[in-house]
Coordinates of C-alpha atoms in Angstrom, one line a residue:
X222 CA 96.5 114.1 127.5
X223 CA 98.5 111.5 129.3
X224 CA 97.5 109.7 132.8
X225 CA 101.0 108.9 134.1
X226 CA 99.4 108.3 137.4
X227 CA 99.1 104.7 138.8
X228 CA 95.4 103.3 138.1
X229 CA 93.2 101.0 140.5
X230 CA 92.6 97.8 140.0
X231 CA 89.7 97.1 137.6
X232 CA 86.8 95.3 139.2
X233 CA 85.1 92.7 136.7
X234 CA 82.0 92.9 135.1
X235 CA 79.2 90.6 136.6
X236 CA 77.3 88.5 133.8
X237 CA 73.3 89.9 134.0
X238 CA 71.3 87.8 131.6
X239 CA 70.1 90.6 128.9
X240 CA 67.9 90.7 126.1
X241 CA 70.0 89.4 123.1
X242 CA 70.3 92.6 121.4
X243 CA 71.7 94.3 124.6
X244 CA 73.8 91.7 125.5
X245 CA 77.9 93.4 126.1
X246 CA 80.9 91.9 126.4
X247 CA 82.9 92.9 129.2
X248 CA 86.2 95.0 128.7
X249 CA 88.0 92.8 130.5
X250 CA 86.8 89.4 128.6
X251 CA 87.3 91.9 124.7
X252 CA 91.5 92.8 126.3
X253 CA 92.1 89.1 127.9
X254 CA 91.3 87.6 124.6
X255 CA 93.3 89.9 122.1
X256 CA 95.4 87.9 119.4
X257 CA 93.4 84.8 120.0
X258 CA 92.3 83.4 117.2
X259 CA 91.4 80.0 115.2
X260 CA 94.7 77.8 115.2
X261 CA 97.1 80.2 115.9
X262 CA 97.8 83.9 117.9
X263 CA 98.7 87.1 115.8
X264 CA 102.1 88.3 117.1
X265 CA 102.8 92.2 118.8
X266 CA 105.2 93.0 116.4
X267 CA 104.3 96.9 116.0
X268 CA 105.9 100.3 117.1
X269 CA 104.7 103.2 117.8
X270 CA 106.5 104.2 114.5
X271 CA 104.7 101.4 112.4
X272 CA 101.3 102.0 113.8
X273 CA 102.1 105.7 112.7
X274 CA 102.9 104.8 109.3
X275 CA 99.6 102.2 109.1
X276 CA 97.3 104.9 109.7
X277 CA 99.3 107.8 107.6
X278 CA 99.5 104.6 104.9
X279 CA 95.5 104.5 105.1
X280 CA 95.0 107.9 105.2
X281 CA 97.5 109.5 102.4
X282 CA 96.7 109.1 98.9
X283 CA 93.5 109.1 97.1
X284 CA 91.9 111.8 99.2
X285 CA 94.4 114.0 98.0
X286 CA 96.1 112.6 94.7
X287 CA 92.5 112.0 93.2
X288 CA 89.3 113.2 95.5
X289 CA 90.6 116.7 94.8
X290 CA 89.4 116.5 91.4
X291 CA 85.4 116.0 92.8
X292 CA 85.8 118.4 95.5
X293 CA 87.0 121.1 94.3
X294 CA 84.5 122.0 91.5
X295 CA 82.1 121.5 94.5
X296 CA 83.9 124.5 96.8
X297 CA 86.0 126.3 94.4
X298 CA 89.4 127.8 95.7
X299 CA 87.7 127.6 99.4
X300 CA 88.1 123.7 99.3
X301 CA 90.7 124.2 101.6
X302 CA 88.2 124.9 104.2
X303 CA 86.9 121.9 103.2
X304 CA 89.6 120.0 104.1
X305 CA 89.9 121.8 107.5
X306 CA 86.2 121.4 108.2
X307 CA 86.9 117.9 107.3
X308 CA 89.8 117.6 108.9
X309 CA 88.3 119.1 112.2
X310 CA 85.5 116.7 112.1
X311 CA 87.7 113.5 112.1
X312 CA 89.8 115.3 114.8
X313 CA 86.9 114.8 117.3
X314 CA 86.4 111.1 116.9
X315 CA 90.1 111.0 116.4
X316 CA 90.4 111.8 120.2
X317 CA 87.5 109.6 121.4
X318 CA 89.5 106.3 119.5
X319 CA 92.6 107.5 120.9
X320 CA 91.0 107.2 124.5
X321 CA 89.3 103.6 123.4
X322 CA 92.3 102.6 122.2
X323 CA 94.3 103.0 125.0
X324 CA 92.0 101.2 127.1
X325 CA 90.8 98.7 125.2
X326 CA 93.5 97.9 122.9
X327 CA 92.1 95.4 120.4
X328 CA 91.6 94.8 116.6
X329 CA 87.7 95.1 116.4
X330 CA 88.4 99.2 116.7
X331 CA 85.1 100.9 117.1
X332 CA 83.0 97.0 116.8
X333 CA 84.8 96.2 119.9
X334 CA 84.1 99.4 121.6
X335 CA 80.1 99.0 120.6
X336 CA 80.5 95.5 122.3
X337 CA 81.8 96.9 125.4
X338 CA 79.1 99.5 126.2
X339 CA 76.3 99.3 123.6
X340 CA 75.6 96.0 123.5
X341 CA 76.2 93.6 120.4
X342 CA 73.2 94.6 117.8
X343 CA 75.1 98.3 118.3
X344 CA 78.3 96.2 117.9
X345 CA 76.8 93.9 115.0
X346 CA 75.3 97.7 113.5
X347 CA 78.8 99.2 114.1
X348 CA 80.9 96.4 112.4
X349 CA 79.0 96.1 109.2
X350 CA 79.4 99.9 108.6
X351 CA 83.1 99.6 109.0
X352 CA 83.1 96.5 106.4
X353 CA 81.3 99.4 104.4
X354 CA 84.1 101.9 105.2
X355 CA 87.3 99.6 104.9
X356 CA 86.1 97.1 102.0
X357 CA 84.8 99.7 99.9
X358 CA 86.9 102.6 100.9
X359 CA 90.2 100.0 99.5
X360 CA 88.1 99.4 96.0
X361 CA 87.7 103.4 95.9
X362 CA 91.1 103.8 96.3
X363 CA 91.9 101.1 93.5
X364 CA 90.1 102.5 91.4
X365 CA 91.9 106.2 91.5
X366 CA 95.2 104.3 91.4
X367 CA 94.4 103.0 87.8
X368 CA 94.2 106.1 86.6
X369 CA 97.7 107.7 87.5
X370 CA 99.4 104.4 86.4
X371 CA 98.3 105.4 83.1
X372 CA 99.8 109.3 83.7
X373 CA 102.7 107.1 84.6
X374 CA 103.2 104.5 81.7
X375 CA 102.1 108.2 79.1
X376 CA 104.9 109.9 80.5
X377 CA 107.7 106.8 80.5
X378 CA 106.5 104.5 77.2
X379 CA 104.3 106.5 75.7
X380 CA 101.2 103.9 76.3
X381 CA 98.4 104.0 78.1
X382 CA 95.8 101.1 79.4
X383 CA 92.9 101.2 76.9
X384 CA 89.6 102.2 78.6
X385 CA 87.8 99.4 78.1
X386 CA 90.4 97.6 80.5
X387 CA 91.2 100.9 83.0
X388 CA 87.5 102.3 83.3
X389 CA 85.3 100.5 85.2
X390 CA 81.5 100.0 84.3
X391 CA 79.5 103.2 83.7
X392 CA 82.8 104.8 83.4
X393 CA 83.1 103.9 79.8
X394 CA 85.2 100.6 80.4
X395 CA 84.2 97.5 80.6
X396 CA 87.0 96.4 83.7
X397 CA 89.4 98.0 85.6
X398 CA 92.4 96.0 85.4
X399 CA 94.9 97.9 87.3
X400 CA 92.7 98.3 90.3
X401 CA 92.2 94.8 90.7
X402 CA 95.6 94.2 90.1
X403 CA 96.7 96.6 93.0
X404 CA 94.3 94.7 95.3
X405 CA 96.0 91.2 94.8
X406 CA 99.5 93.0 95.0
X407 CA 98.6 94.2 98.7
X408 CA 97.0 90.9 99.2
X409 CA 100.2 88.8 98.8
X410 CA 102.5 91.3 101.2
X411 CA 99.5 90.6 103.8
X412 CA 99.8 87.2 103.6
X413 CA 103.6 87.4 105.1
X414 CA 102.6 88.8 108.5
X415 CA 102.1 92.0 110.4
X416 CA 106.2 92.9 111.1
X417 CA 107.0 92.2 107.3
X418 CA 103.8 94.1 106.1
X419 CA 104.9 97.0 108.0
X420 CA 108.4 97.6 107.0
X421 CA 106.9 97.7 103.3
X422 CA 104.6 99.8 104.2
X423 CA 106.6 102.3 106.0
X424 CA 108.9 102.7 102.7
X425 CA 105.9 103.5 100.8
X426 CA 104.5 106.0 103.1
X427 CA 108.3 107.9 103.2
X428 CA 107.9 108.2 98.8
X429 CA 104.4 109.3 99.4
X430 CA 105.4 112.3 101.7
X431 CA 108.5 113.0 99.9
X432 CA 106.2 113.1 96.4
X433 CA 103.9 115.4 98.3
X434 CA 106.8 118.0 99.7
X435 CA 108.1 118.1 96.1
X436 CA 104.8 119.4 94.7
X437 CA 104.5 121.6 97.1
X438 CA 107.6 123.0 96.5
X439 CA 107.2 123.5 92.4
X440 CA 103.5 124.0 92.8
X441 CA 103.7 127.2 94.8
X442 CA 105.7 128.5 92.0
X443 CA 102.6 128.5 89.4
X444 CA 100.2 130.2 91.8
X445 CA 98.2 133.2 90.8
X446 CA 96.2 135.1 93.0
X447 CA 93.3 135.5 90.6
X448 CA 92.4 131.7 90.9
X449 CA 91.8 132.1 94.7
X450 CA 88.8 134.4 93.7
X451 CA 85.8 134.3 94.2
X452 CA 86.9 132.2 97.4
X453 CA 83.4 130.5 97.6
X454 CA 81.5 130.4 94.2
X455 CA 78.9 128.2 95.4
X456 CA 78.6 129.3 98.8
X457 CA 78.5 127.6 102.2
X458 CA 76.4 125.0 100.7
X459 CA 79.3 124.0 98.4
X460 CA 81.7 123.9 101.0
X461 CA 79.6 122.1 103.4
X462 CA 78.9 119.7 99.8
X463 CA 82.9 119.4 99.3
X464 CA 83.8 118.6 102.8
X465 CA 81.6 115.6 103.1
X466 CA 83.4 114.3 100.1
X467 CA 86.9 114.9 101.8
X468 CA 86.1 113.5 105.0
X469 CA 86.7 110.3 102.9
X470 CA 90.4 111.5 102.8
X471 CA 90.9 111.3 106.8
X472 CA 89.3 107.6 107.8
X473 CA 92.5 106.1 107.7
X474 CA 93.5 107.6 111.1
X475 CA 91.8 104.4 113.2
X476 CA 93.7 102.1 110.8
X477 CA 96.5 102.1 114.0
X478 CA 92.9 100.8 116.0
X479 CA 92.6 97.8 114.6
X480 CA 96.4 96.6 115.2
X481 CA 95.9 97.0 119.0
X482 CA 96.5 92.9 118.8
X483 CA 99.4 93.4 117.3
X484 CA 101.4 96.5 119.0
X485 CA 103.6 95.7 121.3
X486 CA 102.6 98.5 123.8
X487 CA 99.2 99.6 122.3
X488 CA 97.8 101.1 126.0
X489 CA 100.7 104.2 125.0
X490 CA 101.4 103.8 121.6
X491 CA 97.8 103.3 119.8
X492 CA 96.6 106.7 121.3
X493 CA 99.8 108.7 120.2
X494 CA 99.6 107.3 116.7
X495 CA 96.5 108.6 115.9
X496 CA 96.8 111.5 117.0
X497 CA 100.2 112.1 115.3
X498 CA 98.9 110.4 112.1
X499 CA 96.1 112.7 111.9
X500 CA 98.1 115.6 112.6
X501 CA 100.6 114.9 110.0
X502 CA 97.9 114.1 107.0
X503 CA 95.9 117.3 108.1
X504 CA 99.3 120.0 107.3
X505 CA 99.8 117.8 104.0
X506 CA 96.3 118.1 102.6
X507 CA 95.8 121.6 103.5
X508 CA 99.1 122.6 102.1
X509 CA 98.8 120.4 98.9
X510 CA 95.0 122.3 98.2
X511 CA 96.1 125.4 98.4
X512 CA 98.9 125.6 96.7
X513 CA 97.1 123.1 93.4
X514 CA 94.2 125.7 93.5
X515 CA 96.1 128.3 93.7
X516 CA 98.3 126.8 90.4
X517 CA 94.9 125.6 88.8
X518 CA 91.2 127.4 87.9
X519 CA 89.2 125.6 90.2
X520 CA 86.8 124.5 87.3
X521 CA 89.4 123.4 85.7
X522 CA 89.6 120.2 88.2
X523 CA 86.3 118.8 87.3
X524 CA 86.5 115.6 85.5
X525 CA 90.1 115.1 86.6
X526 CA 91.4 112.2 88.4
X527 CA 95.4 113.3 87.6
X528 CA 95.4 116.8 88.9
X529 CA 98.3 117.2 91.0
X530 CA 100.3 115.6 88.2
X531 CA 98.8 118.2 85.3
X532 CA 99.4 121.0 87.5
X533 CA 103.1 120.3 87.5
X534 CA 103.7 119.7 84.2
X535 CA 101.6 123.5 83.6
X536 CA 103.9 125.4 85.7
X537 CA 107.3 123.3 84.8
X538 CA 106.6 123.2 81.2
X539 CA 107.9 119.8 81.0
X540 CA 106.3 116.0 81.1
X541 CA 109.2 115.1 83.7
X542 CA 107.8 116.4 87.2
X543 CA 104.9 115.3 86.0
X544 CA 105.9 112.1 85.8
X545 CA 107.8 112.2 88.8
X546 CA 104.4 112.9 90.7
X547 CA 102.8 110.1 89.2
X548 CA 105.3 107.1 90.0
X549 CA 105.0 109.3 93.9
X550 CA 101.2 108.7 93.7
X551 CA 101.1 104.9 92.0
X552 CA 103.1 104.4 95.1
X553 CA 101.0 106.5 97.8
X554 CA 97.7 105.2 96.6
X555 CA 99.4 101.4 96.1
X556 CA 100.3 102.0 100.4
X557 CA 96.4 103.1 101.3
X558 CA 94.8 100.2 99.8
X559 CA 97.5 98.0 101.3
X560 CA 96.8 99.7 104.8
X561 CA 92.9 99.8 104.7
X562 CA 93.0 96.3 103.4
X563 CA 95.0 95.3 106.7
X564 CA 92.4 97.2 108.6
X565 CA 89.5 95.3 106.9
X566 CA 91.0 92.0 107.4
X567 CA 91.7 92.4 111.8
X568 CA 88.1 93.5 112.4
X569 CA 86.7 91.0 110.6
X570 CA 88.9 88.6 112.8
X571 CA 87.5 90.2 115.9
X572 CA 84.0 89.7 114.8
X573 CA 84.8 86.3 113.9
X574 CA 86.2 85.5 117.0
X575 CA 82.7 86.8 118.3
X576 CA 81.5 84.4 116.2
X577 CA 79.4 87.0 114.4
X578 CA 80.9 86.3 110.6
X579 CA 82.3 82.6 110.1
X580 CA 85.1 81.3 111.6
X581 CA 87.5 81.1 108.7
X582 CA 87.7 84.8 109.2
X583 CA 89.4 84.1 112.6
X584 CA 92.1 81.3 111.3
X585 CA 95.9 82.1 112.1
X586 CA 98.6 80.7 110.0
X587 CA 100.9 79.3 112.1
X588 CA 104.2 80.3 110.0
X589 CA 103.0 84.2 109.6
X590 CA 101.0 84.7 112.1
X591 CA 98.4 86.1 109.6
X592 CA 94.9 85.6 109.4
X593 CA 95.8 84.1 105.6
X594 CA 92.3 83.0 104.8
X595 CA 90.7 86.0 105.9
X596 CA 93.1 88.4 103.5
X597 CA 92.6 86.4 100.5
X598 CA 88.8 86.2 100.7
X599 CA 88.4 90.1 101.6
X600 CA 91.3 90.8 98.9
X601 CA 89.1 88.8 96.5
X602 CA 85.8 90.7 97.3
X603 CA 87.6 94.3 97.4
X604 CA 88.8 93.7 93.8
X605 CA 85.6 92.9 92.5
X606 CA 84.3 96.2 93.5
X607 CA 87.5 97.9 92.6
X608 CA 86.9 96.2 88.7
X609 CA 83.2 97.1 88.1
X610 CA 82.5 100.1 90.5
X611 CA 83.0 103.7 89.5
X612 CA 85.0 105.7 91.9
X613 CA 82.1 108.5 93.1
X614 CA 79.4 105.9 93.6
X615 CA 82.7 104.6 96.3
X616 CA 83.9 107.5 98.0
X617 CA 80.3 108.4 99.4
X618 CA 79.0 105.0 100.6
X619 CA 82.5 104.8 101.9
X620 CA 81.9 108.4 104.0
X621 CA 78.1 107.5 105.1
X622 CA 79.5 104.3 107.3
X623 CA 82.3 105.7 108.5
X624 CA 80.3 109.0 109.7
X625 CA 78.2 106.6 111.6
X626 CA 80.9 103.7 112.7
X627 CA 82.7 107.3 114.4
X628 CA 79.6 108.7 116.0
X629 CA 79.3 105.6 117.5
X630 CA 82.6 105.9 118.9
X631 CA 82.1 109.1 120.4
X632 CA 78.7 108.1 122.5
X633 CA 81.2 104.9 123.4
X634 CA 84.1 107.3 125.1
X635 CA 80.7 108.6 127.2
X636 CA 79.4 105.9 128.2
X637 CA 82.4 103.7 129.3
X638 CA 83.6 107.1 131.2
X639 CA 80.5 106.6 133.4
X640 CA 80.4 102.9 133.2
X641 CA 83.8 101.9 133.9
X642 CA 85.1 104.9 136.4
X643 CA 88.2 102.7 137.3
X644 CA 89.6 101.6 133.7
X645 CA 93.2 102.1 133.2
X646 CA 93.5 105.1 130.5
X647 CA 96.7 106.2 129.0
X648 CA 94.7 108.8 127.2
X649 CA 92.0 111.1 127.7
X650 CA 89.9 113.3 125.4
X651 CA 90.1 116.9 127.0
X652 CA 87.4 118.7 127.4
X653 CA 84.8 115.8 128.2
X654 CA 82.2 114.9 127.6
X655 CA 81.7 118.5 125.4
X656 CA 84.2 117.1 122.8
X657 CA 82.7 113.6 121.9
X658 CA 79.2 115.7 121.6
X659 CA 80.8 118.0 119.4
X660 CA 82.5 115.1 117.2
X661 CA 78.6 112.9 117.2
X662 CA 77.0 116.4 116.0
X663 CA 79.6 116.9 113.2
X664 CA 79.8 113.3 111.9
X665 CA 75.6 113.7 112.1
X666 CA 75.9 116.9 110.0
X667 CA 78.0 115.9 107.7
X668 CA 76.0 112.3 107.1
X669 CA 73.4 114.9 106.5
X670 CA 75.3 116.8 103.7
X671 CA 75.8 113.3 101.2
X672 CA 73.1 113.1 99.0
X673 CA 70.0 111.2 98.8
X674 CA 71.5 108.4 96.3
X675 CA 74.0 107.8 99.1
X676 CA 71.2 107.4 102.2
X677 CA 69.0 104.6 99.5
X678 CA 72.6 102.7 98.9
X679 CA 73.2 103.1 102.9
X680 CA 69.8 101.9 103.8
X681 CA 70.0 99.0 101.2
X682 CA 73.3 98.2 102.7
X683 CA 71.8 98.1 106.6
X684 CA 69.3 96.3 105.1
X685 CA 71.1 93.1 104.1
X686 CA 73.1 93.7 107.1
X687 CA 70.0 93.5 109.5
X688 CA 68.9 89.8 107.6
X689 CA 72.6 88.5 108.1
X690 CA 72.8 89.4 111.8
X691 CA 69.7 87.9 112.7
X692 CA 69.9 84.6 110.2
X693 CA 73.3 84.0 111.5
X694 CA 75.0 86.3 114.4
X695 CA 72.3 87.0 116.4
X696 CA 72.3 83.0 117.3
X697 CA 75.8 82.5 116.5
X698 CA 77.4 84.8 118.5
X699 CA 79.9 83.5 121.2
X700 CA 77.7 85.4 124.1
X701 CA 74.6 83.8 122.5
X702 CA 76.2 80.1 123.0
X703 CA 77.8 80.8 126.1
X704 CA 74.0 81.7 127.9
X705 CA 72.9 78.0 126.1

C-alpha cells in the first residue's frame, strides 16, 4: 500500500568497526552511489511501463511455453494448483522487494538489501545465489527456446536442426546451437543501452501476450472434461513436487529490482512494477494450464518441450496455429533470456562496484551508458551453459538459489523495519511482519521439495562460492579497504 504521507528526514548510519563478515553498508552510502560506476554513469532512462515489461519479459516464457511439459506429469490436471501455490509463494517475497525497492532503489536487488542489514558475507552469500538464479536461469531458458525454433522452421520449410546441433550433452546432441545463438542475439541489443534495450523488449513482450491470448482462445475449444480427472493422480506430494518446478516460472518479477539505477522514478515506480508484473504473469499461467490440460492427457506432456504448440494443431486439425504459437514462443522465450540477461549483468555491476567481483564488471561505456564489458563476458558464460547443459539439470539449480536469494529478502524487509524506523517508503508490505514470515516459510518449504541431486549441485555451488569470497572479496571489498 502506498505512504503518500511526507517522511522524516533520515538520520545516517554511524560507521562501528565490525567483524568483517558483519560488516553493512549503510542505506544511505548503497542510494547516494546508484549509477556510479567504472568510467562512466548508467543513465535513468526507465518508466514505470518499461520496468513492467522487464520483469513480465523475464518472467513469461519458458515457464509456461516449455516447463509445462515437466510439471505436469508431476501433478497431473491439478498443475494448475501448482502454479497458484507457486505463484502464491513468489507473491510473498514479491511484496517484501516491492518495499526494498522503493527504499532502496538500486541494481544489486536483494545483494544490496543483504548489504544494508545482514552484513556483507550474507550480501557476498546472497549475490552468488542470484548469479545462480539469473546466469543459469538465461541458459535454461536457451535451451527450451531451441526447441520451438525447430516446431517453427517444421512448420514453415519443412527442416528441422539436426540433434546433434539442437540437443545439448546428455540430451542426445552433442551442442545446442540455437540456444547459444539466442544468448549472443540478446547480448548485442544489451550492448546499445538500457532506453534502446527496453523499447525492444517491450515489443517482444506485446507478441508474447498476444501468442498467449490466442491459445487460450482455440485451446478452450479442445477441452474435455475427462482429462481433468483424477485431479491429483499423484497426490499432494506431486503437486507439492510440480510446484517447486514452476516457481522457476515466476523469478523474473525482481528483474524491475535490479534497474532501480536506471528508472527514472524507482522510489514509486519499482514497487508498482512488481507487483503489476506478477499479477499479470500469475492470470496468464493459470489460464494457459488449464485450458492445455484440459485440451491434453496430462501424461501425455511428459517428454514434451513443444506442448502448447501440439495442443493447437490437435484441436485445429491444421499445422498453421501451430505454427503460429511457435514463432509467438521463439519470440517470448527470445524476450526472457534477453531480460534475465539484463538482470544478471546490473548486479554483477553492483557487486563490482563493492569491489566483491572485478572491476571490469563495473565499467560504463561512455556512448551507451552500458556496462559493455560486463554483458559480453556474462553473455559469453550463459551460452556455454546454454550449449552443453540439459534443461532439467537448469531449471532446479536455477529454483534452489532463487528460493534462498528471496528468503533472504523477506528477513531483509524485518529487519530494516526495525532498524531504520525513519526510511522513506513508498511501499509497504501489509500485514507485517506476518507476511515476510509467511513468504521465508514457503520459499524454505519449497527448497525442501527439490530433490537431493539439486541440494549436492547447490552445496557444490556455495562451495566454490565460499573460496572465491574469501580468496578475493572478503579482502577486496570496498568496506574492507576503506577500514585499511
Amino acid at each position: 500500500m502506498l505512504d503518500h504521507g511526507q517522511a522524516p528526514p533520515v538520520t545516517t548510519e554511524p560507521r562501528r568497526p565490525a567483524h568483517p563478515l558483519l560488516r553493512r553498508k549503510p542505506v544511505e552510502q548503497l542510494v547516494a552511489e546508484g549509477g556510479q560506476g567504472e568510467g562512466g554513469m548508467l543513465r535513468r532512462s526507465l518508466t514505470m511501463w518499461q520496468l513492467t515489461m522487464i520483469s513480465i519479459g523475464a518472467t513469461l516464457g519458458t515457464g509456461i511455453f516449455v516447463v509445462l511439459g515437466e510439471a505436469a506429469p508431476k501433478a497431473g490436471p491439478a498443475v494448475t494448483i501448482s502454479f497458484v501455490i507457486a505463484g502464491l509463494t513468489a507473491l510473498f517475497s514479491a511484496l517484501s522487494y516491492a518495499e526494498l525497492a522503493g527504499s532502496v532503489p538500486v541494481s544489486g536487488s536483494s545483494y544490496s538489501y543483504s548489504y544494508a542489514t545482514m552484513g556483507e558475507f550474507i550480501a557476498w552469500v546472497c549475490g552468488w545465489c542470484l548469479v545462480l538464479e539469473y546466469a543459469v536461469s538465461v541458459a535454461a531458458v536457451a535451451v527450451g527456446w531451441g526447441q520451438y525454433l525447430n516446431e517453427l522452421l517444421d512448420g514453415t520449410v519443412g527442416f528441422t536442426i539436426p540433434e546433434t546441433l539442437s540437443n545439448p550433452l546428455g540430451d542426445g546432441g552433442w551442442i545446442n546451437l540455437p540456444s547459444l545463438v539466442v544468448v549472443l542475439l540478446a547480448m548485442v541489443f544489451l550492448m546499445r543501452g538500457a532506453k534502446e534495450s527496453a523499447r525492444v523488449n517491450t515489443i517482444m513482450v506485446a507478441v508474447k501476450i498476444v501468442t498467449l491470448v490466442l491459445f487460450i482462445g482455440i485451446g478452450v475449444m479442445g477441452i474435455k472434461s475427462g482429462n481433468y480427472a483424477p485431479l491429483a493422480p499423484l497426490g499432494i506430494t506431486g503437486i507439492s513436487a510440480a510446484a517447486s518446478t514452476l516457481f522457476f516460472s515466476y523469478i523474473g518479477f525482481d528483474a524491475a529490482s535490479t534497474a532501480g539505477e536506471e528508472a527514472k522514478d524507482p522510489k514509486k515506480d519499482l514497487p508498482r512494477a512488481i507487483m503489476l508484473s506478477l499479477g499479470i504473469v500469475t492470470v496468464l499461467y493459470v489460464l494457459v494450464a488449464f485450458v492445455a490440460v484440459g485440451a491434453m492427457p496430462w501424461q501425455d506432456f511428459e517428454g514434451t518441450e513443444a506442448a502448447l504448440a501440439q495442443i493447437m494443431t490437435d484441436v485445429t486439425g491444421t499445422s498453421i496455429w501451430g505454427v503460429v504459437l511457435a514463432a509467438g514462443a521463439v519470440v517470448a522465450i527470445a524476450s526472457v533470456v534477453f531480460a534475465v540477461l539484463y538482470g544478471q549483468t546490473r548486479i554483477l555491476f553492483a557487486m563490482s562496484r563493492d569491489g566483491l567481483v572485478p572491476k571490469v564488471f563495473a565499467k560504463v561505456d561512455e556512448k551507451s551508458g552500458a556496462p559493455r564489458a560486463n554483458v559480453v563476458i556474462v553473455s559469453l558464460f550463459c551460452g556455454a551453459l546454454a550449449a552443453f547443459i540439459p534443461l532439467g539439470e537448469l531449471a532446479n539449480a536455477t529454483s534452489i538459489g532463487t528460493l534462498f536469494a528471496f528468503a533472504l529478502v523477506n528477513v531483509a524487509v524485518v529487519i530494516l523495519r526495525y532498524t531504520k524506523r525513519d526510511l522513506p517508503r513508498t511501499f509497504k508490505v501489509a500485514l507485517f511482519p506476518v507476511t515476510p514470515i509467511l513468504g521465508f516459510i514457503a520459499c524454505g518449504w519449497m527448497m525442501y521439495s527439490l530433490p537431493t541431486a539439486t541440494w549436492v549441485a547447490f552445496g557444490v555451488w556455495m562451495a566454490v562460492g565460499l573460496v572465491v569470497y574469501f580468496l578475493y572479496g572478503m579482502r577486496r571489498s570496498t568496506l574492507a579497504t576503506a577500514e585499511k
